[in-house]
Every structure is written in C-alpha cells, then in structure tokens.
C-alpha cells in the first residue's frame, strides 16, 4: 500500500489518496504423459520348450525334458536312472543305496 497527498501544494484542496497494488501468482503444474506405451521387441527368439517328461519314453544321455515348467537334462553317466520314472521302495530290483543316483540323474538347467 502507498499513501500520499495529491493537491496544489499550498494545503488548500489537498486530497489524501491511497493506492493498493495486488499481485496474483498462478502456479501451473505440467504432467508429462507418454504418447505411446513402450513395447518389447526381442532381438532373438526363445528356443522351443522341450517335451514334457514321459514315462513311456526311453531317454539317452543329454536328452532334455520339462517337468512343471522346469527344464532338466539327463546326465550322461546316470542314463540308466533317467529311465526310472518313480522310485519304488518295494521294488526289489532297486537298491536303496542307489536312490541318490536316481535323484541326480536329471540335472536342473
């Protein structure tokens, strides 16, 4: 606010005036919005999934199979054990001490 006297300077007919200055500030926020969504473009294609494990298949060293979305490879030194679908404690042809070999026959990749 400014206050001052306006007049002739002799004190006669002088008027007192008040001038008020108001300043308004406006703030604008700009939000960047993408014009398009990013897309993934692969540079290489994924290999096909291996076939699921099948207990009617005879597997060889290095064969690859899938079980519950996990990929396994038959170990070349334990091929015999790759072809035993399920460990059966009652099977007299299976020695209980060989159970670990059966478990290790398929290597998780």
Short mmCIF file of N, CA, C and O in Angstrom, two decimals:
data_model
loop_
_atom_site.label_atom_id
_atom_site.label_comp_id
_atom_site.label_asym_id
_atom_site.label_seq_id
_atom_site.Cartn_x
_atom_site.Cartn_y
_atom_site.Cartn_z
N UNK A 1 0.85 -1.18 0.00
CA UNK A 1 0.00 0.00 0.00
C UNK A 1 0.88 1.23 0.00
O UNK A 1 1.87 1.27 0.70
N UNK A 2 0.42 2.22 -0.72
CA UNK A 2 1.11 3.50 -0.76
C UNK A 2 0.12 4.60 -0.39
O UNK A 2 -1.02 4.57 -0.83
N UNK A 3 0.54 5.50 0.39
CA UNK A 3 -0.34 6.59 0.78
C UNK A 3 0.36 7.91 0.45
O UNK A 3 1.53 8.06 0.73
N UNK A 4 -0.37 8.83 -0.10
CA UNK A 4 0.27 10.09 -0.44
C UNK A 4 -0.75 11.21 -0.54
O UNK A 4 -1.95 10.99 -0.48
N UNK A 5 -0.28 12.42 -0.71
CA UNK A 5 -1.16 13.59 -0.83
C UNK A 5 -1.13 14.06 -2.25
O UNK A 5 -0.09 14.14 -2.87
N UNK A 6 -2.30 14.40 -2.71
CA UNK A 6 -2.41 14.96 -4.05
C UNK A 6 -3.02 16.34 -3.90
O UNK A 6 -4.03 16.52 -3.24
N UNK A 7 -2.44 17.30 -4.48
CA UNK A 7 -3.03 18.64 -4.37
C UNK A 7 -2.16 19.69 -5.03
O UNK A 7 -1.23 19.37 -5.77
N UNK A 8 -2.46 20.93 -4.68
CA UNK A 8 -1.78 22.04 -5.30
C UNK A 8 -0.48 22.37 -4.61
O UNK A 8 0.30 23.18 -5.08
N UNK A 9 -0.29 21.81 -3.43
CA UNK A 9 0.95 22.09 -2.73
C UNK A 9 0.80 23.20 -1.72
O UNK A 9 1.69 23.46 -0.95
N UNK A 10 -0.31 23.93 -1.68
CA UNK A 10 -0.48 25.02 -0.71
C UNK A 10 -1.34 24.59 0.46
O UNK A 10 -1.70 25.40 1.30
N UNK A 11 -1.73 23.33 0.47
CA UNK A 11 -2.52 22.82 1.58
C UNK A 11 -4.00 23.01 1.38
O UNK A 11 -4.80 22.54 2.17
N UNK A 12 -4.42 23.82 0.35
CA UNK A 12 -5.82 24.05 0.12
C UNK A 12 -6.31 23.07 -0.93
O UNK A 12 -5.72 22.97 -1.99
N UNK A 13 -7.36 22.40 -0.64
CA UNK A 13 -7.94 21.47 -1.60
C UNK A 13 -7.13 20.21 -1.80
O UNK A 13 -7.33 19.49 -2.76
N UNK A 14 -6.19 19.99 -0.89
CA UNK A 14 -5.43 18.76 -1.00
C UNK A 14 -6.32 17.55 -0.66
O UNK A 14 -7.20 17.64 0.18
N UNK A 15 -6.06 16.48 -1.30
CA UNK A 15 -6.79 15.25 -1.04
C UNK A 15 -5.80 14.15 -0.68
O UNK A 15 -4.69 14.11 -1.19
N UNK A 16 -6.23 13.31 0.18
CA UNK A 16 -5.40 12.16 0.55
C UNK A 16 -5.91 10.97 -0.24
O UNK A 16 -7.11 10.69 -0.27
N UNK A 17 -5.01 10.26 -0.92
CA UNK A 17 -5.39 9.08 -1.68
C UNK A 17 -4.58 7.88 -1.22
O UNK A 17 -3.48 8.02 -0.71
N UNK A 18 -5.18 6.75 -1.39
CA UNK A 18 -4.49 5.52 -1.06
C UNK A 18 -4.47 4.64 -2.31
O UNK A 18 -5.52 4.42 -2.93
N UNK A 19 -3.33 4.14 -2.69
CA UNK A 19 -3.21 3.25 -3.86
C UNK A 19 -2.86 1.85 -3.33
O UNK A 19 -1.99 1.71 -2.50
N UNK A 20 -3.57 0.87 -3.83
CA UNK A 20 -3.32 -0.51 -3.42
C UNK A 20 -2.90 -1.31 -4.64
O UNK A 20 -3.53 -1.23 -5.69
N UNK A 21 -1.85 -2.07 -4.49
CA UNK A 21 -1.36 -2.93 -5.57
C UNK A 21 -1.56 -4.38 -5.13
O UNK A 21 -1.13 -4.76 -4.05
N UNK A 22 -2.21 -5.16 -5.98
CA UNK A 22 -2.43 -6.57 -5.69
C UNK A 22 -1.67 -7.40 -6.71
O UNK A 22 -1.78 -7.15 -7.90
N UNK A 23 -0.90 -8.36 -6.21
CA UNK A 23 -0.17 -9.26 -7.10
C UNK A 23 -0.74 -10.67 -6.95
O UNK A 23 -0.86 -11.17 -5.85
N UNK A 24 -1.11 -11.28 -8.06
CA UNK A 24 -1.63 -12.65 -8.05
C UNK A 24 -0.62 -13.55 -8.74
O UNK A 24 -0.17 -13.26 -9.84
N UNK A 25 -0.28 -14.65 -8.06
CA UNK A 25 0.65 -15.62 -8.63
C UNK A 25 -0.12 -16.90 -8.93
O UNK A 25 -0.81 -17.43 -8.08
N UNK A 26 0.01 -17.39 -10.14
CA UNK A 26 -0.63 -18.63 -10.55
C UNK A 26 0.45 -19.66 -10.81
O UNK A 26 1.40 -19.40 -11.53
N UNK A 27 0.28 -20.83 -10.20
CA UNK A 27 1.23 -21.91 -10.40
C UNK A 27 0.57 -22.96 -11.28
O UNK A 27 -0.52 -23.42 -10.99
N UNK A 28 1.25 -23.36 -12.33
CA UNK A 28 0.75 -24.38 -13.23
C UNK A 28 1.66 -25.59 -13.15
O UNK A 28 2.88 -25.45 -13.24
N UNK A 29 1.07 -26.76 -12.97
CA UNK A 29 1.84 -27.99 -12.92
C UNK A 29 1.61 -28.75 -14.22
O UNK A 29 0.48 -28.98 -14.62
N UNK A 30 2.70 -29.13 -14.86
CA UNK A 30 2.61 -29.87 -16.10
C UNK A 30 3.02 -31.31 -15.83
O UNK A 30 4.06 -31.57 -15.23
N UNK A 31 2.18 -32.25 -16.26
CA UNK A 31 2.47 -33.66 -16.08
C UNK A 31 2.77 -34.25 -17.45
O UNK A 31 1.98 -34.12 -18.37
N UNK A 32 3.92 -34.88 -17.55
CA UNK A 32 4.31 -35.50 -18.83
C UNK A 32 3.55 -36.81 -18.99
O UNK A 32 3.54 -37.65 -18.11
N UNK A 33 2.91 -36.98 -20.10
CA UNK A 33 2.18 -38.20 -20.41
C UNK A 33 2.76 -38.78 -21.68
O UNK A 33 2.88 -38.09 -22.68
N UNK A 34 3.13 -40.08 -21.64
CA UNK A 34 3.68 -40.68 -22.86
C UNK A 34 2.63 -40.73 -23.96
O UNK A 34 1.45 -40.91 -23.70
N UNK A 35 3.08 -40.54 -25.16
CA UNK A 35 2.14 -40.59 -26.28
C UNK A 35 1.87 -42.03 -26.71
O UNK A 35 0.83 -42.31 -27.27
N UNK A 36 2.83 -42.91 -26.44
CA UNK A 36 2.63 -44.33 -26.74
C UNK A 36 3.22 -45.14 -25.61
O UNK A 36 4.07 -44.66 -24.86
N UNK A 37 2.79 -46.36 -25.48
CA UNK A 37 3.35 -47.24 -24.46
C UNK A 37 4.56 -47.96 -25.02
O UNK A 37 4.56 -48.33 -26.19
N UNK A 38 5.57 -48.18 -24.18
CA UNK A 38 6.75 -48.90 -24.68
C UNK A 38 6.40 -50.34 -25.02
O UNK A 38 5.54 -50.95 -24.39
N UNK A 39 7.05 -50.85 -26.01
CA UNK A 39 6.83 -52.24 -26.40
C UNK A 39 8.16 -52.95 -26.42
O UNK A 39 9.20 -52.35 -26.66
N UNK A 40 8.12 -54.25 -26.15
CA UNK A 40 9.33 -55.07 -26.15
C UNK A 40 9.46 -55.73 -27.51
O UNK A 40 8.53 -56.37 -27.98
N UNK A 41 10.59 -55.53 -28.12
CA UNK A 41 10.88 -56.18 -29.39
C UNK A 41 12.12 -57.03 -29.19
O UNK A 41 13.23 -56.50 -29.08
N UNK A 42 11.94 -58.35 -29.10
CA UNK A 42 13.10 -59.21 -28.86
C UNK A 42 14.05 -59.22 -30.05
O UNK A 42 13.63 -59.08 -31.19
N UNK A 43 15.32 -59.35 -29.74
CA UNK A 43 16.32 -59.42 -30.80
C UNK A 43 16.60 -60.86 -31.18
O UNK A 43 17.15 -61.12 -32.23
N UNK A 44 16.24 -61.78 -30.29
CA UNK A 44 16.40 -63.20 -30.57
C UNK A 44 15.12 -63.91 -30.15
O UNK A 44 14.43 -63.47 -29.25
N UNK A 45 14.83 -65.01 -30.79
CA UNK A 45 13.66 -65.76 -30.38
C UNK A 45 14.05 -66.78 -29.32
O UNK A 45 15.18 -67.27 -29.30
N UNK A 46 13.11 -67.08 -28.45
CA UNK A 46 13.35 -68.08 -27.41
C UNK A 46 13.30 -69.46 -28.05
O UNK A 46 12.51 -69.70 -28.96
N UNK A 47 14.09 -70.37 -27.56
CA UNK A 47 14.01 -71.74 -28.09
C UNK A 47 12.69 -72.37 -27.68
O UNK A 47 12.09 -71.98 -26.68
N UNK A 48 12.25 -73.34 -28.45
CA UNK A 48 11.03 -74.06 -28.10
C UNK A 48 11.24 -74.79 -26.79
O UNK A 48 12.35 -75.22 -26.46
N UNK A 49 10.16 -74.94 -26.04
CA UNK A 49 10.24 -75.70 -24.79
C UNK A 49 10.47 -77.17 -25.11
O UNK A 49 9.94 -77.68 -26.10
N UNK A 50 11.23 -77.83 -24.28
CA UNK A 50 11.43 -79.27 -24.52
C UNK A 50 10.12 -80.01 -24.21
O UNK A 50 9.25 -79.49 -23.51
N UNK A 51 10.03 -81.23 -24.70
CA UNK A 51 8.81 -82.00 -24.42
C UNK A 51 8.73 -82.35 -22.94
O UNK A 51 9.75 -82.46 -22.26
N UNK A 52 7.52 -82.52 -22.42
CA UNK A 52 7.39 -82.92 -21.02
C UNK A 52 7.92 -84.33 -20.81
O UNK A 52 7.95 -85.14 -21.73
N UNK A 53 8.34 -84.60 -19.59
CA UNK A 53 8.84 -85.93 -19.26
C UNK A 53 7.73 -86.94 -19.52
O UNK A 53 6.57 -86.72 -19.19
N UNK A 54 8.09 -88.05 -20.13
CA UNK A 54 7.13 -89.09 -20.47
C UNK A 54 7.69 -90.42 -19.97
O UNK A 54 8.76 -90.84 -20.41
N UNK A 55 6.95 -91.10 -19.10
CA UNK A 55 7.47 -92.35 -18.55
C UNK A 55 7.46 -93.50 -19.55
O UNK A 55 7.95 -94.58 -19.26
N UNK A 56 6.94 -93.27 -20.76
CA UNK A 56 6.95 -94.30 -21.80
C UNK A 56 8.06 -94.06 -22.83
O UNK A 56 8.16 -94.76 -23.82
N UNK A 57 8.89 -93.06 -22.57
CA UNK A 57 10.00 -92.72 -23.46
C UNK A 57 11.29 -93.29 -22.89
O UNK A 57 11.50 -93.28 -21.68
N UNK A 58 12.17 -93.77 -23.75
CA UNK A 58 13.50 -94.21 -23.32
C UNK A 58 14.45 -93.04 -23.58
O UNK A 58 14.61 -92.59 -24.71
N UNK A 59 15.05 -92.53 -22.51
CA UNK A 59 15.92 -91.36 -22.61
C UNK A 59 17.37 -91.77 -22.76
O UNK A 59 17.81 -92.80 -22.25
N UNK A 60 18.11 -90.91 -23.48
CA UNK A 60 19.53 -91.12 -23.71
C UNK A 60 20.29 -89.98 -23.03
O UNK A 60 19.71 -88.96 -22.65
N UNK A 61 21.61 -90.13 -22.92
CA UNK A 61 22.44 -89.09 -22.31
C UNK A 61 22.25 -87.77 -23.05
O UNK A 61 22.24 -87.72 -24.28
N UNK A 62 22.06 -86.70 -22.28
CA UNK A 62 21.91 -85.37 -22.87
C UNK A 62 20.48 -85.01 -23.26
O UNK A 62 20.22 -83.85 -23.61
N UNK A 63 19.54 -85.96 -23.21
CA UNK A 63 18.14 -85.63 -23.54
C UNK A 63 17.63 -84.59 -22.56
O UNK A 63 17.99 -84.58 -21.38
N UNK A 64 16.77 -83.74 -23.07
CA UNK A 64 16.20 -82.66 -22.25
C UNK A 64 14.69 -82.88 -22.14
O UNK A 64 14.04 -83.26 -23.11
N UNK A 65 14.18 -82.60 -20.96
CA UNK A 65 12.76 -82.78 -20.70
C UNK A 65 12.27 -81.68 -19.75
O UNK A 65 13.06 -81.06 -19.04
N UNK A 66 10.96 -81.47 -19.77
CA UNK A 66 10.35 -80.43 -18.93
C UNK A 66 9.41 -81.08 -17.92
O UNK A 66 8.67 -82.01 -18.23
N UNK A 67 9.47 -80.58 -16.67
CA UNK A 67 8.56 -81.02 -15.62
C UNK A 67 8.13 -79.78 -14.83
O UNK A 67 8.98 -79.08 -14.27
N UNK A 68 6.84 -79.50 -14.84
CA UNK A 68 6.28 -78.34 -14.11
C UNK A 68 7.03 -77.04 -14.43
O UNK A 68 7.44 -76.32 -13.52
N UNK A 69 7.24 -76.78 -15.71
CA UNK A 69 7.89 -75.57 -16.21
C UNK A 69 9.37 -75.45 -15.81
O UNK A 69 9.95 -74.38 -15.83
N UNK A 70 9.98 -76.56 -15.44
CA UNK A 70 11.41 -76.61 -15.17
C UNK A 70 12.04 -77.54 -16.19
O UNK A 70 11.46 -78.55 -16.58
N UNK A 71 13.25 -77.21 -16.61
CA UNK A 71 13.93 -77.99 -17.65
C UNK A 71 15.06 -78.80 -17.01
O UNK A 71 15.83 -78.28 -16.19
N UNK A 72 15.12 -80.06 -17.41
CA UNK A 72 16.12 -80.99 -16.89
C UNK A 72 16.83 -81.68 -18.04
O UNK A 72 16.26 -81.86 -19.11
N UNK A 73 18.09 -82.07 -17.79
CA UNK A 73 18.88 -82.80 -18.78
C UNK A 73 19.38 -84.10 -18.15
O UNK A 73 19.87 -84.10 -17.02
N UNK A 74 19.26 -85.19 -18.92
CA UNK A 74 19.70 -86.49 -18.45
C UNK A 74 21.23 -86.53 -18.41
O UNK A 74 21.90 -86.28 -19.41
N UNK A 75 21.76 -86.83 -17.25
CA UNK A 75 23.21 -86.90 -17.05
C UNK A 75 23.78 -88.10 -17.80
O UNK A 75 23.25 -89.21 -17.70
N UNK A 76 24.86 -87.89 -18.53
CA UNK A 76 25.42 -88.96 -19.37
C UNK A 76 25.94 -90.15 -18.57
O UNK A 76 25.97 -91.28 -19.06
N UNK A 77 26.35 -89.94 -17.34
CA UNK A 77 26.86 -91.04 -16.52
C UNK A 77 25.76 -91.78 -15.76
O UNK A 77 26.01 -92.83 -15.18
N UNK A 78 24.55 -91.21 -15.75
CA UNK A 78 23.46 -91.80 -14.98
C UNK A 78 22.25 -92.11 -15.85
O UNK A 78 21.11 -92.11 -15.37
N UNK A 79 22.48 -92.38 -17.13
CA UNK A 79 21.39 -92.61 -18.09
C UNK A 79 20.42 -93.68 -17.61
O UNK A 79 19.21 -93.52 -17.74
N UNK A 80 20.93 -94.75 -17.06
CA UNK A 80 20.06 -95.82 -16.57
C UNK A 80 18.97 -95.26 -15.65
O UNK A 80 17.80 -95.64 -15.73
N UNK A 81 19.36 -94.34 -14.77
CA UNK A 81 18.44 -93.80 -13.78
C UNK A 81 17.46 -92.79 -14.38
O UNK A 81 16.39 -92.56 -13.82
N UNK A 82 17.79 -92.22 -15.52
CA UNK A 82 16.87 -91.28 -16.20
C UNK A 82 15.60 -91.99 -16.66
O UNK A 82 14.57 -91.35 -16.85
N UNK A 83 15.69 -93.28 -16.86
CA UNK A 83 14.56 -94.03 -17.39
C UNK A 83 13.73 -94.74 -16.33
O UNK A 83 12.85 -95.54 -16.64
N UNK A 84 13.99 -94.45 -15.08
CA UNK A 84 13.16 -94.97 -13.99
C UNK A 84 12.25 -93.84 -13.55
O UNK A 84 12.69 -92.84 -12.98
N UNK A 85 10.98 -93.98 -13.89
CA UNK A 85 10.01 -92.90 -13.68
C UNK A 85 9.80 -92.55 -12.22
O UNK A 85 9.74 -91.39 -11.85
N UNK A 86 9.67 -93.54 -11.40
CA UNK A 86 9.33 -93.29 -10.00
C UNK A 86 10.12 -94.26 -9.11
O UNK A 86 10.25 -95.43 -9.43
N UNK A 87 10.65 -93.74 -8.01
CA UNK A 87 11.37 -94.60 -7.08
C UNK A 87 10.35 -95.39 -6.28
O UNK A 87 9.42 -94.84 -5.70
N UNK A 88 10.52 -96.68 -6.28
CA UNK A 88 9.59 -97.56 -5.58
C UNK A 88 10.37 -98.35 -4.55
O UNK A 88 11.16 -99.24 -4.88
N UNK A 89 10.13 -98.04 -3.29
CA UNK A 89 10.82 -98.72 -2.18
C UNK A 89 10.53 -100.22 -2.18
O UNK A 89 11.34 -101.01 -1.70
N UNK A 90 9.41 -100.61 -2.72
CA UNK A 90 9.00 -102.02 -2.71
C UNK A 90 9.64 -102.83 -3.85
O UNK A 90 9.62 -104.05 -3.83
N UNK A 91 10.20 -102.14 -4.83
CA UNK A 91 10.79 -102.82 -5.99
C UNK A 91 12.12 -103.45 -5.56
O UNK A 91 13.07 -102.75 -5.22
N UNK A 92 12.19 -104.76 -5.62
CA UNK A 92 13.39 -105.48 -5.19
C UNK A 92 14.57 -105.29 -6.14
O UNK A 92 15.71 -105.55 -5.77
N UNK A 93 14.29 -104.82 -7.36
CA UNK A 93 15.37 -104.58 -8.32
C UNK A 93 16.12 -103.28 -8.02
O UNK A 93 17.19 -103.03 -8.58
N UNK A 94 15.57 -102.44 -7.16
CA UNK A 94 16.20 -101.16 -6.82
C UNK A 94 16.87 -101.26 -5.46
O UNK A 94 16.24 -101.61 -4.47
N UNK A 95 18.15 -100.97 -5.43
CA UNK A 95 18.90 -100.98 -4.18
C UNK A 95 18.68 -99.63 -3.48
O UNK A 95 18.92 -98.58 -4.09
N UNK A 96 18.25 -99.61 -2.24
CA UNK A 96 18.01 -98.35 -1.54
C UNK A 96 19.21 -97.40 -1.54
O UNK A 96 19.04 -96.20 -1.51
N UNK A 97 20.41 -97.96 -1.60
CA UNK A 97 21.60 -97.10 -1.60
C UNK A 97 21.76 -96.35 -2.93
O UNK A 97 22.54 -95.42 -3.03
N UNK A 98 21.01 -96.76 -3.96
CA UNK A 98 21.10 -96.10 -5.27
C UNK A 98 20.09 -94.96 -5.44
O UNK A 98 20.04 -94.32 -6.49
N UNK A 99 19.32 -94.70 -4.43
CA UNK A 99 18.28 -93.66 -4.55
C UNK A 99 18.88 -92.30 -4.91
O UNK A 99 18.31 -91.55 -5.69
N UNK A 100 20.05 -91.97 -4.37
CA UNK A 100 20.67 -90.68 -4.68
C UNK A 100 21.08 -90.61 -6.16
O UNK A 100 20.98 -89.56 -6.78
N UNK A 101 21.53 -91.73 -6.73
CA UNK A 101 21.86 -91.76 -8.16
C UNK A 101 20.61 -91.46 -8.98
O UNK A 101 20.66 -90.72 -9.96
N UNK A 102 19.49 -92.02 -8.60
CA UNK A 102 18.23 -91.77 -9.29
C UNK A 102 17.83 -90.29 -9.20
O UNK A 102 17.43 -89.68 -10.17
N UNK A 103 18.03 -89.70 -8.04
CA UNK A 103 17.71 -88.27 -7.85
C UNK A 103 18.64 -87.38 -8.68
O UNK A 103 18.23 -86.33 -9.18
N UNK A 104 19.90 -87.77 -8.81
CA UNK A 104 20.90 -86.97 -9.53
C UNK A 104 20.90 -87.18 -11.03
O UNK A 104 21.60 -86.46 -11.76
N UNK A 105 20.12 -88.14 -11.53
CA UNK A 105 20.15 -88.47 -12.95
C UNK A 105 19.70 -87.32 -13.83
O UNK A 105 20.21 -87.13 -14.94
N UNK A 106 18.74 -86.55 -13.39
CA UNK A 106 18.25 -85.40 -14.14
C UNK A 106 18.82 -84.12 -13.54
O UNK A 106 18.58 -83.82 -12.38
N UNK A 107 19.56 -83.37 -14.33
CA UNK A 107 20.21 -82.13 -13.88
C UNK A 107 19.30 -80.96 -14.23
O UNK A 107 18.90 -80.79 -15.40
N UNK A 108 18.96 -80.17 -13.24
CA UNK A 108 18.11 -78.98 -13.45
C UNK A 108 18.91 -77.90 -14.19
O UNK A 108 19.99 -77.54 -13.76
N UNK A 109 18.36 -77.44 -15.30
CA UNK A 109 19.05 -76.40 -16.08
C UNK A 109 18.52 -75.02 -15.74
O UNK A 109 17.44 -74.82 -15.35
#
